[in-house]
Amino acid sequence: MEVSILSIVLGGLAFWVVGAIWYSFLFGKIWQREVGFSDEDLKGSNMPLIFGLSFVLMVLMSYALSFMIGAHPVEERTFVHGMFHGALAGALFGATTIGINYLYQRKSIKLYLIDALYIIVGLALSGGVMAAMN
């Protein structure tokens, strides 16, 4: 049940890159409207700190996911198999947690779909990267 530290860090980095694309190019303006942030709100934040801490948290999520991947024999650890486990973790843990929070916070279904699908896709890619490297 061994998954390398390098694969965990690169899995977290892959997750982080998905977030950069997801929230900058794909859904950035929609997400910004849904959470009620203006351009000035975003400019006034400490983005290096936010990016750095989010990367650390994504590495921690990748570490947790590595236990699922590491439970399989090395010959079963393919990119697709890792993506399956990542997507499963994202859907059953990440998306459900976001859903519970958003129900009580009365957030929109649009915001839920943006954020929940990001977790699913991000963990899927992280799992794929980690499994392919081992």
Coordinates of C-alpha atoms in Angstrom, one line a residue:
M1 CA 0.0 0.0 0.0
E2 CA 2.6 2.4 -1.1
V3 CA 2.1 5.6 -3.1
S4 CA 5.0 7.9 -3.5
I5 CA 5.2 11.4 -2.0
L6 CA 6.1 12.8 -5.4
S7 CA 2.9 11.4 -6.9
I8 CA 0.9 12.8 -4.1
V9 CA 2.4 16.3 -4.6
L10 CA 2.0 16.1 -8.4
G11 CA -1.6 14.9 -7.9
G12 CA -2.3 17.9 -5.7
L13 CA -0.6 20.1 -8.4
A14 CA -2.8 18.6 -11.1
F15 CA -5.9 19.4 -8.9
W16 CA -4.6 22.9 -8.5
V17 CA -4.2 23.4 -12.2
V18 CA -7.8 22.2 -12.8
G19 CA -8.9 24.9 -10.3
A20 CA -6.9 27.6 -12.1
I21 CA -8.5 26.7 -15.4
W22 CA -12.0 26.1 -13.9
Y23 CA -12.3 29.3 -12.0
S24 CA -10.3 31.6 -14.4
F25 CA -11.4 30.5 -17.9
L26 CA -14.3 28.2 -17.7
F27 CA -16.6 29.4 -14.9
G28 CA -14.8 32.4 -13.3
K29 CA -17.3 35.2 -14.1
I30 CA -20.4 33.0 -13.4
W31 CA -18.8 31.8 -10.1
Q32 CA -18.0 35.4 -9.2
R33 CA -21.6 36.5 -9.8
E34 CA -23.0 33.6 -7.8
V35 CA -20.9 34.3 -4.8
G36 CA -21.4 38.1 -5.1
F37 CA -17.8 39.1 -5.5
S38 CA -16.9 42.2 -7.5
D39 CA -13.6 42.6 -9.4
E40 CA -12.5 45.0 -6.5
D41 CA -13.3 42.3 -3.9
L42 CA -11.0 39.9 -5.8
K43 CA -8.2 42.5 -6.2
G44 CA -8.3 43.3 -2.5
S45 CA -7.5 39.8 -1.4
N46 CA -4.2 38.1 -0.6
M47 CA -4.1 35.8 -3.6
P48 CA -0.6 34.3 -3.0
L49 CA -1.8 33.2 0.4
I50 CA -5.0 31.8 -1.0
F51 CA -3.3 30.0 -3.8
G52 CA -0.6 28.6 -1.5
L53 CA -3.0 27.3 1.2
S54 CA -5.4 25.9 -1.4
F55 CA -2.4 24.0 -2.9
V56 CA -1.6 22.6 0.5
L57 CA -5.2 21.5 1.0
M58 CA -5.3 19.9 -2.4
V59 CA -2.1 17.9 -1.5
L60 CA -3.8 16.8 1.7
M61 CA -6.9 15.6 -0.3
S62 CA -4.6 13.8 -2.7
Y63 CA -2.8 12.2 0.2
A64 CA -6.2 10.9 1.5
L65 CA -7.1 9.6 -2.0
S66 CA -3.7 7.8 -2.2
F67 CA -4.9 5.3 0.4
M68 CA -7.7 4.2 -2.0
I69 CA -5.3 3.9 -4.9
G70 CA -2.6 2.3 -2.8
A71 CA -4.9 -0.4 -1.6
H72 CA -4.8 -1.9 -5.2
P73 CA -2.0 -4.0 -6.6
V74 CA 0.5 -1.9 -8.7
E75 CA -0.6 -3.6 -11.9
E76 CA -4.1 -2.3 -11.4
R77 CA -3.0 1.3 -10.9
T78 CA -3.7 2.9 -14.3
F79 CA -4.6 6.5 -15.0
V80 CA -8.3 5.5 -15.7
H81 CA -8.5 3.4 -12.5
G82 CA -7.1 6.3 -10.5
M83 CA -9.5 8.7 -12.1
F84 CA -12.4 6.4 -11.2
H85 CA -11.3 6.4 -7.5
G86 CA -10.8 10.2 -7.6
A87 CA -14.2 10.9 -9.1
L88 CA -15.8 8.5 -6.7
A89 CA -14.2 10.3 -3.7
G90 CA -15.1 13.7 -5.2
A91 CA -18.7 12.7 -5.7
L92 CA -19.3 10.8 -2.5
F93 CA -17.3 13.0 -0.1
G94 CA -16.6 16.4 -1.7
A95 CA -19.8 17.1 -3.6
T96 CA -22.0 15.8 -0.8
T97 CA -20.2 17.9 1.8
I98 CA -20.6 21.0 -0.4
G99 CA -24.2 20.1 -1.0
I100 CA -25.0 19.9 2.8
N101 CA -23.3 23.3 3.4
Y102 CA -25.0 25.0 0.4
L103 CA -28.4 23.7 1.5
Y104 CA -28.1 25.5 4.8
Q105 CA -26.4 28.5 3.3
R106 CA -29.2 28.7 0.7
K107 CA -26.7 28.9 -2.2
S108 CA -27.8 28.5 -5.8
I109 CA -27.8 25.2 -7.7
K110 CA -25.6 26.9 -10.3
L111 CA -22.9 27.6 -7.7
Y112 CA -23.3 24.1 -6.3
L113 CA -22.7 22.5 -9.7
I114 CA -19.7 24.7 -10.4
D115 CA -18.0 23.9 -7.1
A116 CA -19.1 20.3 -6.8
L117 CA -18.1 19.3 -10.3
Y118 CA -14.7 21.1 -9.8
I119 CA -14.0 18.8 -6.8
I120 CA -15.1 15.7 -8.8
V121 CA -12.9 16.6 -11.8
G122 CA -10.0 17.8 -9.7
L123 CA -9.9 14.6 -7.6
A124 CA -10.4 12.5 -10.7
L125 CA -7.3 14.0 -12.3
S126 CA -5.3 13.8 -9.1
G127 CA -6.2 10.1 -8.8
G128 CA -5.3 9.5 -12.4
V129 CA -1.9 11.2 -12.0
M130 CA -1.1 9.3 -8.8
A131 CA -2.1 5.9 -10.1
A132 CA -0.2 6.4 -13.4
M133 CA 2.9 7.2 -11.5
N134 CA 2.9 4.1 -9.3

